[in-house]
Each structure stands twice: as structure tokens, then as C-alpha cells.
Coordinates of C-alpha atoms in Angstrom, one line a residue:
M1 CA 0.5 1.7 37.0
T2 CA 4.3 3.1 37.0
D3 CA 5.4 -0.4 35.1
I4 CA 2.7 -0.1 32.6
L5 CA 3.8 3.6 31.9
L6 CA 7.9 3.0 31.9
L7 CA 7.1 0.1 29.6
T8 CA 4.7 2.5 27.4
F9 CA 7.8 5.0 27.5
V10 CA 10.5 2.6 26.5
F11 CA 8.7 1.0 23.5
L12 CA 7.5 4.8 22.1
A13 CA 10.9 6.3 22.7
A14 CA 12.7 3.6 21.1
G15 CA 10.6 3.8 17.9
V16 CA 10.9 7.6 18.1
L17 CA 14.4 7.8 18.0
V18 CA 15.1 4.7 15.6
V19 CA 12.7 4.5 12.8
P20 CA 13.5 8.2 11.8
I21 CA 17.1 7.2 11.5
A22 CA 16.1 4.1 9.2
S23 CA 13.7 5.8 6.9
H24 CA 16.6 8.6 6.4
F25 CA 18.9 5.7 5.4
S26 CA 16.2 4.5 3.1
L27 CA 16.3 1.2 5.2
G28 CA 12.3 1.6 5.9
S29 CA 10.1 1.9 8.7
V30 CA 9.6 -1.9 9.0
L31 CA 13.6 -2.2 9.6
G32 CA 13.6 0.5 12.1
Y33 CA 10.9 -1.1 14.6
L34 CA 13.0 -4.2 14.2
I35 CA 16.3 -2.7 15.1
A36 CA 14.2 -0.9 18.0
G37 CA 13.3 -3.8 19.2
I38 CA 16.8 -5.5 19.3
L39 CA 18.0 -2.6 21.0
I40 CA 15.6 -2.5 23.6
S41 CA 15.9 -6.3 24.2
P42 CA 17.9 -6.2 27.0
L43 CA 16.1 -3.5 28.9
L44 CA 12.9 -5.8 28.7
T45 CA 15.1 -8.7 30.2
L46 CA 16.1 -6.7 33.0
F47 CA 12.2 -5.9 33.6
N48 CA 11.5 -9.4 33.5
V49 CA 8.9 -8.0 30.4
N50 CA 6.9 -11.0 28.8
V51 CA 7.3 -9.9 25.0
S52 CA 5.2 -12.5 23.7
A53 CA 2.2 -11.5 25.6
I54 CA 2.9 -7.9 24.3
Q55 CA 3.2 -9.5 20.8
H56 CA -0.2 -10.9 21.0
I57 CA -1.6 -7.6 21.3
A58 CA 0.3 -6.5 19.2
E59 CA -0.7 -8.7 16.3
F60 CA -4.2 -6.9 16.2
G61 CA -2.1 -4.4 14.4
V62 CA -2.3 -6.9 11.5
V63 CA -6.0 -7.5 12.0
M64 CA -6.7 -3.7 11.9
M65 CA -4.1 -3.5 8.4
L66 CA -6.4 -6.4 6.7
F67 CA -9.7 -4.6 7.6
L68 CA -8.4 -1.3 5.8
I69 CA -7.2 -3.6 2.5
G70 CA -10.7 -5.0 2.3
L71 CA -12.1 -1.6 2.7
E72 CA -10.1 -0.7 -0.4
L73 CA -11.1 -4.2 -2.3
E74 CA -14.7 -3.8 -3.4
P75 CA -16.5 -7.2 -3.7
R76 CA -16.3 -7.2 -7.8
K77 CA -12.5 -6.4 -7.3
L78 CA -12.0 -9.2 -4.9
W79 CA -13.9 -11.6 -7.5
S80 CA -12.0 -10.4 -10.2
M81 CA -8.7 -12.0 -8.2
R82 CA -9.9 -15.5 -7.6
A83 CA -7.4 -16.8 -10.7
R84 CA -4.7 -15.5 -8.6
L85 CA -5.9 -16.1 -5.2
L86 CA -6.4 -19.8 -6.4
G87 CA -3.2 -20.3 -8.7
L88 CA -0.7 -18.0 -7.0
G89 CA -1.8 -18.4 -3.6
G90 CA -3.0 -22.0 -3.6
G91 CA 0.1 -22.9 -5.8
Q92 CA 2.6 -21.3 -3.6
I93 CA 1.0 -22.8 -0.5
L94 CA 1.0 -26.4 -2.3
L95 CA 4.7 -26.1 -3.5
T96 CA 6.4 -24.5 -0.6
T97 CA 4.9 -27.2 1.8
G98 CA 5.8 -30.4 -0.7
A99 CA 9.6 -28.7 -0.8
V100 CA 9.7 -28.2 2.7
T101 CA 8.5 -31.4 3.9
A102 CA 10.9 -33.0 1.4
I103 CA 13.6 -31.3 2.8
G104 CA 12.4 -32.4 6.6
I105 CA 12.2 -36.1 5.5
M106 CA 15.7 -36.0 4.0
L107 CA 17.0 -34.1 7.7
D108 CA 15.6 -37.1 9.6
Q109 CA 12.0 -35.6 10.8
P110 CA 9.2 -37.7 11.4
W111 CA 6.5 -36.8 8.0
S112 CA 4.3 -35.4 10.0
V113 CA 6.7 -32.8 11.9
S114 CA 8.0 -31.9 8.5
F115 CA 4.7 -31.3 6.9
T116 CA 3.8 -29.2 9.9
I117 CA 6.9 -27.2 9.2
G118 CA 6.1 -27.0 5.5
L119 CA 2.9 -25.7 6.7
I120 CA 4.3 -23.1 8.7
F121 CA 7.1 -21.8 6.7
S122 CA 4.5 -21.7 3.3
L123 CA 3.0 -18.4 5.1
S124 CA 4.4 -15.2 4.5
S125 CA 4.5 -11.9 6.7
T126 CA 0.8 -9.9 5.6
A127 CA 2.4 -7.4 7.9
I128 CA 5.7 -6.9 6.8
V129 CA 5.3 -7.1 3.3
L130 CA 2.0 -5.1 2.6
Q131 CA 3.7 -2.2 5.1
T132 CA 6.6 -2.3 2.9
L133 CA 4.8 -2.4 -0.5
T134 CA 2.6 0.6 1.2
E135 CA 5.9 2.4 2.1
R136 CA 7.6 2.0 -1.3
G137 CA 4.4 2.6 -3.3
L138 CA 4.3 -0.9 -4.8
L139 CA 1.7 -2.4 -3.6
K140 CA -0.2 -1.2 -7.0
S141 CA 2.1 -2.9 -9.1
D142 CA 1.9 -5.8 -10.8
G143 CA 4.4 -7.4 -8.2
G144 CA 2.6 -5.8 -5.4
Q145 CA -1.2 -7.2 -6.7
A146 CA 0.5 -10.5 -7.0
S147 CA 1.8 -10.4 -3.7
L148 CA -1.4 -9.2 -2.2
A149 CA -3.2 -12.0 -3.8
V150 CA -1.0 -14.9 -2.2
L151 CA -0.9 -13.2 1.0
L152 CA -5.0 -13.4 1.4
M153 CA -4.8 -16.7 0.2
Q154 CA -2.5 -17.7 2.8
D155 CA -4.6 -15.8 5.7
I156 CA -7.2 -17.9 4.4
A157 CA -5.4 -20.9 4.7
V158 CA -4.5 -20.6 7.9
I159 CA -8.1 -21.7 9.1
P160 CA -8.1 -25.2 7.5
M161 CA -4.1 -25.4 9.0
L162 CA -5.8 -24.9 12.6
A163 CA -8.1 -27.4 12.2
L164 CA -5.6 -30.1 10.2
V165 CA -2.6 -29.6 12.8
P166 CA -4.1 -31.2 15.7
L167 CA -4.7 -34.5 13.7
L168 CA -0.6 -34.8 12.9
A169 CA 0.1 -35.2 16.8
L170 CA 3.0 -37.6 18.3
P171 CA 1.4 -39.7 20.5
E172 CA 4.5 -39.6 22.9
L173 CA 4.2 -35.7 23.0
V174 CA 0.6 -35.7 23.6
N175 CA 1.3 -38.2 26.6
V176 CA 3.2 -35.3 28.2
I177 CA 1.1 -32.5 27.4
N178 CA -1.7 -34.2 28.7
Q179 CA 0.5 -35.1 32.3
A180 CA 1.1 -31.7 32.7
S181 CA -2.3 -30.1 31.9
S182 CA -3.8 -32.1 34.4
E183 CA -1.2 -31.2 36.8
L184 CA -1.9 -27.5 35.8
A185 CA -5.8 -27.6 35.5
P186 CA -7.0 -26.4 38.8
A187 CA -4.7 -23.1 38.3
T188 CA -6.1 -22.2 35.1
G189 CA -9.1 -21.2 33.3
Q190 CA -11.0 -22.0 30.0
S191 CA -10.8 -19.6 27.5
L192 CA -14.6 -18.6 25.7
S193 CA -15.6 -20.8 22.9
L194 CA -19.1 -21.1 20.9
I195 CA -18.2 -24.3 19.4
D196 CA -16.5 -26.1 22.7
G197 CA -18.4 -29.5 22.6
L198 CA -20.6 -29.2 19.1
N199 CA -20.5 -31.8 16.5
S200 CA -18.6 -31.1 13.3
W201 CA -22.0 -30.2 11.8
Q202 CA -22.9 -27.9 14.4
V203 CA -19.8 -26.3 14.3
A204 CA -20.2 -25.7 10.6
L205 CA -23.7 -24.1 11.3
V206 CA -22.2 -21.5 13.9
T207 CA -19.1 -20.7 11.9
I208 CA -21.8 -19.8 8.7
A209 CA -23.9 -18.0 11.4
A210 CA -20.7 -16.1 12.4
V211 CA -19.5 -15.0 8.8
G212 CA -23.2 -14.4 7.8
T213 CA -23.7 -12.0 10.8
V214 CA -20.4 -10.0 9.8
V215 CA -21.8 -9.8 6.4
L216 CA -25.4 -8.6 7.1
G217 CA -24.2 -6.8 10.0
G218 CA -21.7 -4.7 7.7
N219 CA -24.5 -4.1 4.9
Y220 CA -27.5 -3.3 7.7
L221 CA -26.3 -2.1 10.7
I222 CA -23.2 0.0 10.3
S223 CA -25.1 3.0 8.5
P224 CA -27.8 3.3 11.2
I225 CA -25.3 2.9 14.1
F226 CA -23.0 6.0 12.7
R227 CA -25.9 7.9 12.1
F228 CA -27.2 7.6 15.7
I229 CA -23.6 8.4 16.8
S230 CA -23.1 11.4 14.4
L231 CA -26.3 13.1 16.9
A232 CA -23.6 13.7 19.6
H233 CA -21.4 15.6 17.4
L234 CA -18.5 14.1 19.2
R235 CA -15.3 12.9 17.1
E236 CA -14.3 10.6 19.8
L237 CA -17.4 8.4 19.6
F238 CA -16.7 7.7 15.8
T239 CA -13.7 6.5 16.7
A240 CA -14.7 4.1 19.7
T241 CA -17.5 3.2 17.4
A242 CA -15.1 2.2 14.9
L243 CA -12.5 0.5 17.2
M244 CA -15.8 -1.4 18.4
F245 CA -16.7 -2.7 15.1
V246 CA -13.4 -4.0 14.6
I247 CA -12.7 -5.5 17.9
G248 CA -16.3 -6.9 18.1
I249 CA -15.8 -8.9 14.6
A250 CA -12.3 -10.2 15.6
L251 CA -13.7 -11.3 18.9
L252 CA -16.5 -13.4 16.8
M253 CA -14.3 -14.8 14.6
S254 CA -12.4 -15.9 17.8
L255 CA -14.9 -17.6 19.1
V256 CA -16.1 -19.6 16.5
G257 CA -12.1 -20.7 15.8
L258 CA -11.7 -18.7 12.6
S259 CA -8.9 -16.5 12.0
P260 CA -9.8 -12.7 13.1
A261 CA -7.8 -11.3 10.4
L262 CA -9.8 -13.0 7.8
G263 CA -12.7 -12.1 9.2
T264 CA -11.9 -8.2 9.6
F265 CA -10.8 -8.5 6.3
L266 CA -14.2 -9.8 5.1
A267 CA -15.8 -7.0 7.3
G268 CA -13.6 -4.4 5.0
V269 CA -14.6 -5.7 1.7
V270 CA -18.2 -5.5 3.0
L271 CA -18.0 -2.0 3.4
A272 CA -15.9 -1.1 0.8
N273 CA -19.1 0.8 -0.7
S274 CA -20.1 2.1 2.6
A275 CA -20.8 5.6 2.9
Y276 CA -18.6 5.4 6.4
K277 CA -15.8 3.9 4.7
H278 CA -13.5 6.8 4.7
E279 CA -14.7 7.8 8.4
L280 CA -13.8 4.1 9.3
E281 CA -10.7 4.4 7.8
S282 CA -9.5 7.5 9.5
N283 CA -10.4 6.3 12.7
I284 CA -8.5 3.1 12.4
A285 CA -5.2 3.8 10.3
P286 CA -3.5 5.7 13.6
F287 CA -4.3 2.8 15.7
K288 CA -3.1 0.1 13.1
G289 CA 0.2 1.8 12.5
L290 CA 0.9 2.0 16.3
L291 CA 0.1 -1.5 16.8
L292 CA 2.3 -2.7 13.8
G293 CA 4.8 -0.8 15.0
L294 CA 4.7 -2.4 18.4
F295 CA 4.6 -6.1 16.8
F296 CA 7.6 -5.4 14.7
M297 CA 9.6 -4.5 17.7
T298 CA 8.6 -7.3 20.0
V299 CA 9.7 -9.6 17.0
G300 CA 13.1 -7.8 17.2
A301 CA 12.9 -8.1 21.1
G302 CA 11.6 -11.8 21.0
I303 CA 15.4 -12.8 19.2
N304 CA 16.8 -15.5 21.8
F305 CA 20.2 -14.4 21.2
H306 CA 21.7 -17.4 23.7
L307 CA 19.7 -20.0 21.3
L308 CA 21.2 -18.0 18.4
T309 CA 24.8 -17.7 19.3
D310 CA 24.8 -21.4 20.4
N311 CA 23.0 -22.7 16.9
F312 CA 24.4 -19.4 15.0
L313 CA 25.4 -21.3 11.8
L314 CA 22.4 -23.9 11.7
I315 CA 19.9 -21.1 12.2
V316 CA 21.1 -18.8 9.6
S317 CA 21.7 -22.0 7.1
L318 CA 17.7 -22.7 7.9
T319 CA 17.1 -19.2 7.2
L320 CA 18.9 -18.7 4.3
G321 CA 17.3 -22.1 3.0
L322 CA 14.0 -21.1 3.3
I323 CA 14.5 -17.8 1.7
A324 CA 16.2 -19.5 -1.2
V325 CA 13.4 -22.3 -1.6
K326 CA 10.5 -19.6 -1.4
A327 CA 12.1 -17.1 -4.0
I328 CA 12.6 -20.2 -6.1
V329 CA 9.0 -21.1 -5.3
M330 CA 7.9 -17.7 -6.1
M331 CA 9.8 -17.1 -9.2
L332 CA 8.3 -20.5 -10.8
L333 CA 4.9 -19.1 -10.1
A334 CA 5.6 -15.7 -11.6
L335 CA 6.7 -17.6 -14.7
I336 CA 3.9 -19.2 -15.3
F337 CA 1.4 -16.6 -14.4
K338 CA 3.4 -14.3 -16.7
L339 CA 5.0 -11.5 -14.0
H340 CA 7.7 -9.9 -16.1
G341 CA 10.6 -7.7 -15.7
A342 CA 11.6 -6.3 -12.0
H343 CA 7.8 -7.3 -10.8
K344 CA 8.9 -11.1 -10.8
W345 CA 11.5 -10.6 -8.3
L346 CA 9.6 -8.1 -6.3
F347 CA 7.2 -10.9 -5.9
A348 CA 9.8 -13.6 -5.4
L349 CA 11.9 -11.7 -2.8
G350 CA 9.2 -9.8 -0.9
L351 CA 7.3 -13.1 0.0
S352 CA 10.5 -15.4 0.5
Q353 CA 10.1 -14.9 4.2
A354 CA 8.3 -16.4 7.3
G355 CA 5.3 -15.1 8.8
E356 CA 4.2 -13.6 11.9
F357 CA 1.2 -16.5 11.6
G358 CA 4.1 -18.7 12.3
F359 CA 4.7 -17.5 15.9
V360 CA 1.0 -18.4 16.4
L361 CA 1.0 -21.7 14.6
L362 CA 4.4 -22.6 16.2
S363 CA 2.8 -22.1 19.6
F364 CA 0.1 -24.1 18.6
T365 CA 1.8 -27.3 17.6
V366 CA 3.7 -27.2 20.6
H367 CA 0.5 -27.3 22.7
N368 CA -1.1 -29.7 20.5
G369 CA 2.1 -32.1 20.4
V370 CA 3.0 -31.8 17.1
I371 CA 6.5 -30.4 17.2
P372 CA 8.5 -30.8 20.3
A373 CA 9.5 -27.7 22.3
D374 CA 13.2 -27.6 21.4
I375 CA 12.4 -27.8 17.6
S376 CA 9.7 -25.0 17.8
E377 CA 12.3 -22.5 19.4
L378 CA 14.5 -22.8 16.5
L379 CA 11.7 -22.6 14.3
L380 CA 10.8 -19.3 16.0
L381 CA 14.4 -18.0 15.6
V382 CA 14.2 -18.9 11.7
V383 CA 10.8 -17.5 11.6
A384 CA 12.1 -14.1 13.3
L385 CA 15.5 -13.8 11.5
S386 CA 13.9 -14.2 7.9
M387 CA 11.3 -11.4 8.8
L388 CA 14.2 -9.5 10.1
L389 CA 16.0 -9.7 6.9
T390 CA 13.0 -9.2 4.8
P391 CA 13.6 -5.1 4.4
L392 CA 17.2 -6.2 3.6
L393 CA 15.8 -8.1 0.9
F394 CA 13.5 -5.0 -0.4
I395 CA 16.4 -2.7 -0.4
I396 CA 18.7 -4.9 -2.4
Y397 CA 15.5 -5.0 -4.9
D398 CA 15.4 -1.3 -4.9
K399 CA 19.3 -0.7 -5.3
V400 CA 20.2 -3.4 -7.3
I401 CA 17.6 -5.5 -9.4
A402 CA 15.1 -2.4 -10.2
K403 CA 17.9 -0.1 -11.3
Q404 CA 19.5 -3.1 -13.4
Y405 CA 16.0 -3.5 -15.1
N406 CA 16.0 0.4 -15.1
K407 CA 19.1 0.0 -17.2
T408 CA 17.8 -2.8 -19.5
Q409 CA 15.2 0.6 -20.2
A410 CA 18.3 3.0 -20.5
R411 CA 19.2 2.2 -23.8
E412 CA 21.0 4.6 -26.3
A413 CA 18.7 7.2 -26.9
D414 CA 16.9 6.9 -30.7
E415 CA 18.4 9.4 -33.3
I416 CA 15.8 12.0 -34.1
N417 CA 14.9 13.3 -37.7
S418 CA 12.1 14.7 -37.3
E419 CA 11.6 18.6 -38.3
A420 CA 8.3 19.2 -36.4
N421 CA 8.5 22.3 -34.8
I422 CA 5.9 20.8 -31.9
I423 CA 7.8 18.7 -29.2
I424 CA 6.0 16.4 -26.8
A425 CA 7.8 15.0 -23.8
G426 CA 6.0 11.9 -22.5
S427 CA 3.8 9.5 -24.2
G428 CA 1.6 8.1 -21.3
R429 CA -1.9 8.8 -21.3
M430 CA -1.9 12.4 -21.6
G431 CA 0.6 12.9 -23.8
L432 CA -0.5 10.1 -26.2
M433 CA -3.9 11.8 -26.5
I434 CA -2.2 15.2 -27.4
D435 CA -0.3 13.9 -29.9
R436 CA -3.4 12.3 -31.4
L437 CA -5.0 15.5 -31.5
L438 CA -2.6 17.7 -32.8
R439 CA -1.5 15.1 -35.7
A440 CA -5.5 15.0 -36.3
A441 CA -5.5 18.6 -36.8
G442 CA -2.5 18.4 -39.2
F443 CA 0.4 19.3 -37.2
D444 CA 3.8 17.2 -36.9
T445 CA 5.0 16.4 -33.9
T446 CA 8.0 14.8 -32.1
V447 CA 7.4 12.6 -29.0
I448 CA 9.9 11.7 -26.7
D449 CA 9.4 9.1 -24.1
Y450 CA 11.7 7.0 -21.6
S451 CA 9.8 4.0 -21.2
S452 CA 11.2 1.1 -24.0
E453 CA 8.3 -0.9 -22.6
R454 CA 5.6 1.6 -23.7
L455 CA 7.4 2.5 -26.8
E456 CA 7.1 -1.0 -27.8
I457 CA 3.5 -0.9 -27.1
L458 CA 3.1 2.0 -29.1
K459 CA 5.0 0.6 -32.0
R460 CA 2.0 -2.2 -32.4
F461 CA -0.3 0.9 -32.8
R462 CA 2.0 2.5 -35.4
L463 CA 2.7 5.3 -33.3
K464 CA 5.9 7.1 -33.9
T465 CA 7.7 7.7 -30.8
Y466 CA 11.3 8.2 -29.9
F467 CA 13.0 7.0 -27.1
G468 CA 15.1 9.3 -24.8
D469 CA 15.4 11.3 -21.7
A470 CA 14.0 14.6 -22.6
T471 CA 15.3 16.5 -19.3
R472 CA 18.4 15.8 -21.6
P473 CA 19.6 18.8 -22.6
D474 CA 21.8 17.1 -25.4
L475 CA 18.7 15.0 -26.7
L476 CA 16.4 18.4 -26.6
T477 CA 18.9 19.8 -29.0
A478 CA 18.8 16.8 -31.0
A479 CA 14.9 17.3 -31.2
G480 CA 15.1 20.7 -32.4
I481 CA 14.4 22.8 -29.7
D482 CA 16.4 25.6 -31.2
E483 CA 13.8 25.8 -34.1
A484 CA 10.8 24.5 -31.8
K485 CA 7.8 26.8 -31.6
L486 CA 5.9 24.6 -28.9
L487 CA 7.1 22.4 -25.6
I488 CA 4.6 20.1 -24.1
V489 CA 5.5 18.6 -21.1
A490 CA 3.7 15.5 -20.5
I491 CA 5.9 13.4 -18.4
D492 CA 4.7 11.8 -14.8
E493 CA 7.6 12.8 -12.5
T494 CA 7.2 15.9 -10.7
D495 CA 10.5 16.9 -9.9
K496 CA 11.3 16.0 -13.6
I497 CA 8.9 18.1 -14.8
S498 CA 9.9 21.2 -13.1
K499 CA 13.6 20.3 -14.1
L500 CA 12.6 20.4 -17.7
V501 CA 10.4 23.4 -17.6
K502 CA 13.3 25.5 -15.5
Y503 CA 16.0 24.5 -18.1
V504 CA 13.8 25.5 -21.1
S505 CA 12.2 28.5 -19.9
E506 CA 15.8 29.7 -18.7
N507 CA 17.7 28.8 -21.8
Y508 CA 14.9 29.0 -24.6
P509 CA 12.7 31.7 -24.2
H510 CA 11.1 31.8 -27.7
V511 CA 9.5 28.2 -27.0
H512 CA 5.8 28.4 -25.6
I513 CA 5.7 25.9 -22.9
V514 CA 2.4 24.3 -22.0
S515 CA 3.3 22.1 -18.8
R516 CA 1.0 19.0 -16.8
A517 CA 0.7 20.1 -13.0
T518 CA 0.4 17.1 -10.3
D519 CA -1.4 19.5 -8.1
N520 CA -1.6 23.1 -6.8
N521 CA 1.9 23.5 -5.2
H522 CA 3.8 22.3 -8.5
V523 CA 1.3 24.9 -10.3
Y524 CA 3.2 27.3 -8.1
D525 CA 6.7 25.9 -8.8
L526 CA 6.3 25.8 -12.3
Y527 CA 4.9 29.4 -12.4
A528 CA 8.0 30.7 -10.4
H529 CA 10.3 28.8 -12.8
G530 CA 8.6 30.8 -15.7
C531 CA 5.8 28.5 -17.3
R532 CA 2.8 30.4 -17.7
D533 CA 0.7 27.6 -19.5
I534 CA -0.1 25.1 -17.0
I535 CA -2.6 22.4 -17.0
R536 CA -3.4 20.8 -13.7
E537 CA -4.0 17.0 -14.1
T538 CA -7.6 16.7 -12.5
H539 CA -8.6 20.5 -13.2
D540 CA -10.9 20.3 -16.3
S541 CA -12.3 16.8 -15.4
S542 CA -13.4 18.1 -12.1
L543 CA -15.1 21.3 -13.8
R544 CA -16.5 19.0 -16.6
M545 CA -17.9 16.7 -13.3
G546 CA -19.0 19.7 -11.8
R547 CA -20.8 20.5 -15.0
S548 CA -22.5 17.4 -15.1
A549 CA -23.7 17.7 -11.6
F550 CA -25.6 20.8 -12.2
E551 CA -27.0 19.2 -15.5
A552 CA -28.2 16.4 -13.1
L553 CA -30.0 19.0 -11.3
G554 CA -32.1 20.4 -13.8
I555 CA -29.7 23.1 -15.2
V556 CA -29.8 23.4 -18.8
R557 CA -26.3 22.5 -20.6
D558 CA -25.5 26.3 -21.8
K559 CA -26.4 27.7 -18.4
A560 CA -24.3 25.0 -16.6
E561 CA -21.5 26.0 -18.8
K562 CA -21.9 29.6 -17.8
M563 CA -21.6 29.0 -14.5
I564 CA -18.8 26.7 -14.5
D565 CA -16.8 29.4 -16.5
V566 CA -17.5 31.9 -13.6
F567 CA -16.1 29.8 -11.3
N568 CA -13.2 28.6 -13.3
D569 CA -12.4 32.4 -14.2
H570 CA -12.7 33.2 -10.5
E571 CA -10.4 30.3 -9.9
K572 CA -7.5 31.5 -12.3
K573 CA -7.8 35.0 -11.0
L574 CA -7.0 33.8 -7.4
M575 CA -4.4 31.6 -8.2
L576 CA -2.6 34.4 -10.0
A577 CA -3.3 36.7 -7.4
V578 CA -1.5 34.5 -4.8
A579 CA 1.1 33.1 -7.1
D580 CA 3.7 35.7 -5.9
A581 CA 3.5 34.5 -1.7
H582 CA 4.1 31.2 -2.7
K583 CA 7.9 29.8 -2.0
L584 CA 9.7 27.1 -3.6
G585 CA 9.9 24.2 -1.5
V586 CA 7.4 25.1 1.4
P587 CA 3.9 23.4 0.8
N588 CA 1.3 25.8 0.6
Y589 CA -0.3 24.9 4.2
E590 CA 2.9 25.7 5.7
N591 CA 3.4 29.0 4.2
E592 CA 1.9 31.9 6.5
E593 CA 1.6 34.7 4.1
Y594 CA -0.2 32.4 1.2
I595 CA -2.8 31.3 3.7
A596 CA -3.3 34.9 5.1
R597 CA -3.7 36.5 1.2
M598 CA -5.6 33.2 0.2
L599 CA -8.4 33.7 3.2
T600 CA -8.6 37.6 2.9
L601 CA -9.3 36.9 -1.2
L602 CA -11.6 34.4 -0.7
E603 CA -13.6 36.2 1.9
E604 CA -13.3 39.3 -0.7
W605 CA -14.3 37.6 -3.9
E606 CA -16.0 34.5 -3.1
P607 CA -19.5 35.9 -2.2
A608 CA -19.7 37.9 -5.6
V609 CA -18.9 34.6 -7.5
G610 CA -21.7 33.0 -5.5
V611 CA -24.4 35.7 -6.7
K612 CA -23.0 35.5 -10.3
M613 CA -23.9 32.0 -10.1
Q614 CA -27.0 31.8 -8.4
A615 CA -28.4 34.4 -10.5
I616 CA -27.3 32.0 -13.7
S617 CA -29.2 29.1 -11.9
A618 CA -32.5 31.2 -11.3
E619 CA -32.3 32.4 -15.1
A620 CA -32.3 28.5 -15.6
S621 CA -35.2 27.8 -13.8
A622 CA -37.2 31.1 -14.9
D623 CA -36.7 29.6 -18.6
K624 CA -38.4 26.4 -17.9

């Protein structure tokens, strides 16, 4: 018991101490965990800890991560990705495998060994790439979505790889393994399997039945079970049930020889439309984070530094060669599938490492006599080192490549010769709609946007927009801020919105500012900066949806609108009443004065608002 507690403390302490420092220096949590693993490696060696055994447990974090990704992907969306799954994902596996196989043969390795290494190196790290893309807010970008498609296809491809690898066994290695197995047989047990001793058609039937169980169970069993669990009103039972589902699905997939990660991903997709989707997500996410962190630390701790120092040049050369080959393959596919700008570099650099499934496959190949143990040990180091270098590749992307593409956008600002007294900062969805609205009513506008790509698109629709950074004082002067009556701030970034509003409020008090706000905290920030005409991004649309909800419940349109007006007036009064309690830079949920005043006002005002709205609803019922 003491050993387990000590080991747990060592891993937790390493993560708690190192990861915040790495994140502070913009290295990302993944690199932080890897460094933490390297730092505690001597301690684990001193304690005789089996890092590989811990890694097998930690790999369940990858399984949980794919389950959560599946929850975010509706089946319809997954079907819409089929071209990228087959084209990008399938193409990457074929091209990388082919390139690595050719290099292996040139290095005098048997074709079967070279081909197997090619299959292993064609896989990338689902854990590191998805964690980093999510952490940096890049998963929804074109490059991020292309990376997701490739990673999903790679997880699917693991299944045929596991079936194919034993067929590539070298006879001399098989004889050695069989001899060793016969000597160890009495001391070892067999792992459970539902397909041992079955014919190929029977294996196929059992596999289809297992997948069908996951699909049907997800559709028809989850809701009744959660309804039953909710009767106990115990939060921990929901967590236990969520874990039971994920572990049960992973176990079933393992019993039929399928990838647990693929099985849980499929279950997540099936449950994407479930009413319990968010309950599952909130219960699984903390375990996923801890296990992924543990997994990354075991990768760092598992690096064999003695072997690395003895073969330093060879291992580094192989690692850099692998990254270069995969990056070239990814770049070629990016060009074919028309990924442009920084997206193609994100795609190419992000997927250029080997993956965590490489550890599993290398162990599998040694056990099946496909790759000699000495070569496998070198390849394990290549896989680990390539994963260790991945966060650095993302840093290169952020600090060098993305900045270069931003510079290509940072062309000289356009010369503004408009005499309009209305300035619109930002021509995205919000700014474009406001511009069209004002122009339709006969008002002239000067629209400024900092995205040259967006300007090129608008140009095709003959919409006049000037290029430039609206937060720059000289550009505002050129746009006519001295004579302007109205400034509409519709740019995306919260900090830039605040900066622009503060500058104009302080230096051009005659200009009426209508500003976009991203959330309630931002509303108060803008209010403190002097803006009094603030539009919350989702406020009006939420009120309209509320009105539609009332109408769907049988309340006529004019009564529904009156109810919404009552609530909206109350909301405005409430926001104004607590505005002076807001402190810049302090979130409202951490501001004790704000919370106390808000709670007091809600207790005083909400009942009266409820009475008014219910009276209008009663009138609507009486009119029927």
C-alpha cells in the first residue's frame, strides 16, 4: 500500500510542479508532462518501477479521449468526413508506409521488417496531437479538422494492422519465441478472448455482434440506466455509471480483438445525440485528463538514456528522418486536398511524429517474431523521441510559421478616402450584416477589417471594405474618427474590442460607440471603459428563441413579445444595478461584492417579474 501511495505521490507531484511552469512559458501541458516524466525517471529506476505496466494503464486515457471526441461528432457529421477519412487518412497511411518500407529495404532490412516498420511509423500520436490542438484552440480550424480525420483513420487502421502483422513473421524468430514460450507456459496464464479457437467466419460474426451490441446498447440502454441511477440522487453513481460504460465497451472490444479506442469512439458517436451526452462528458473528462497526463509522463520516463547515448546519432537521425518523411507526405496531401496557408503547415508538422499505438505494435511484433528485439528497442526510442519533439514542432508553428502567415496579412493599410461618418470595425458575420442594414437604409459606412483573406472574399461580392487594424490610432484618424458620429465595434477578439472602445471613449467623447460584447464580464469591462451601447453576442438571439419557446407552448405572438419585453427590461435594470460592483480583471464569480449584490437584487426583483410574466400568460390563455 505504501509503495502505491508513494508512486502516486511522485507522479502527481511531478505533474503539479512542472506542467504549470511549462504552460507559463507557452510550452503546452503535453511537453510539461513529458519533461516531468524525464525528471522522475531516475527515481522510478531507483524504486524498480515497471514503467511499461503503468503506461498500459495510462493508455486508457487515449480510450477516454476518443470516447469524448465521439460524443462531439454526430453520425451525420462523421459521414460528411468520409472523403477526408479515406483520402487524407488512407492516403497518408499508404504513402508513409511505402516511403518507410523503401528506406528500410535500402538500409538492408528484409522487406517484411521494413513493411512492418512502415505500418508502425505511419501512425501518429492521437493523444498528443488532439490534446495540443484542443489546448491551443486549433481543433476547429481546417488544419485541425484534417488532422482529426487522419487520426481517426489511423485508429481504424490499427485493426487490420494487428491482423496483418503476424503473417509477416520471420521463421527464425518464431522458432526462438516458441521455444521460450514452451519453457514459460506453466508459469503463465492465458488472457481472456471470445475469438480464440474460432474459424474466420465465426470471428467475423462475433466481431459484428460486438459492434452491434455497442450501437444498440448506446441507443436503447443508456437512457433507461441513467434514469434508474437518477432515482438515488447520488452524483458519484453517475460517475461510476459513466466509467462502467466506457470500461465495459473497451473490455468488449478487447475480447473480440478490436481496438478499445475505436470501440469507445464508436460508442461516443452513437451517444452524440443522447440527452445524457453532457452528463457522460462531465463525468469522464477529469479521468481522461489525469490518465493522459500519466501517459505522457510514462513516455518521458520510459526513454532508455543508456541506449540513446550509445546510439545517439543513429536514433536522432532516424527520428528527424521520420519527421521529415511524414511532413513531406502530409504536405503533399495538403496540397492535393487544398489546405491553404498556415493550415497545411499545421497539418504537416502536427502529424509528423510516431504514435502511442507504436509502443503497442512494436511489442506485438516482437512477441510474434516479426521484428528482432534489438531493432525494436531502437524503434521504441525513435517513437518516444518523435513524440517528445512534437510540442516543439507546435511551438515552431505558433512562433514562426503562423506569424509569417499573419505577416502576409499584415500588408500596408489601405488608403481610406471615404467621407462617411459611420465607421464599422470588423466585417465578419456581425459587421457585414450591420453594414448591409445601414447601406440598405441609405447610410454611407466606412468598413475596416484586418483579414486580407476575408477582404478578398467580400471583393467577389462587390462589397467595399478597407484593410487595416482598427485599433491603430493613425488608421482611425485616416478613417475620419474626428468627424465620425458613430463607431460600431464588431471585431472578434475580446482584448482588441476593449482596447478600441477605451481609446475612442477617452479621446473622442463625441463619437457614439456601439460595441459587441462576448459575455457578461466583457459587458462590464466595456461599461467601465465608457461605452453605454453594448450588445451581447447571444443576448438578442436568446430572447428570440425564448419568444419562440413561448409561442410553441401556445402563447400568441404579441403576448409572447410582451413577456420577453418584461424580462428584458428586468435584465437591463439588473445589469445596470450591479455594474459599479464589477472590478476590471476580476471574473464576476470571484467578486464577492458583485455576487452579494446580485443575489440580493434577484431575491428582491425576480418574484415581481415572475408575477408580471405569468399575468400576461394568463391573459393569453383567457383570450383563447
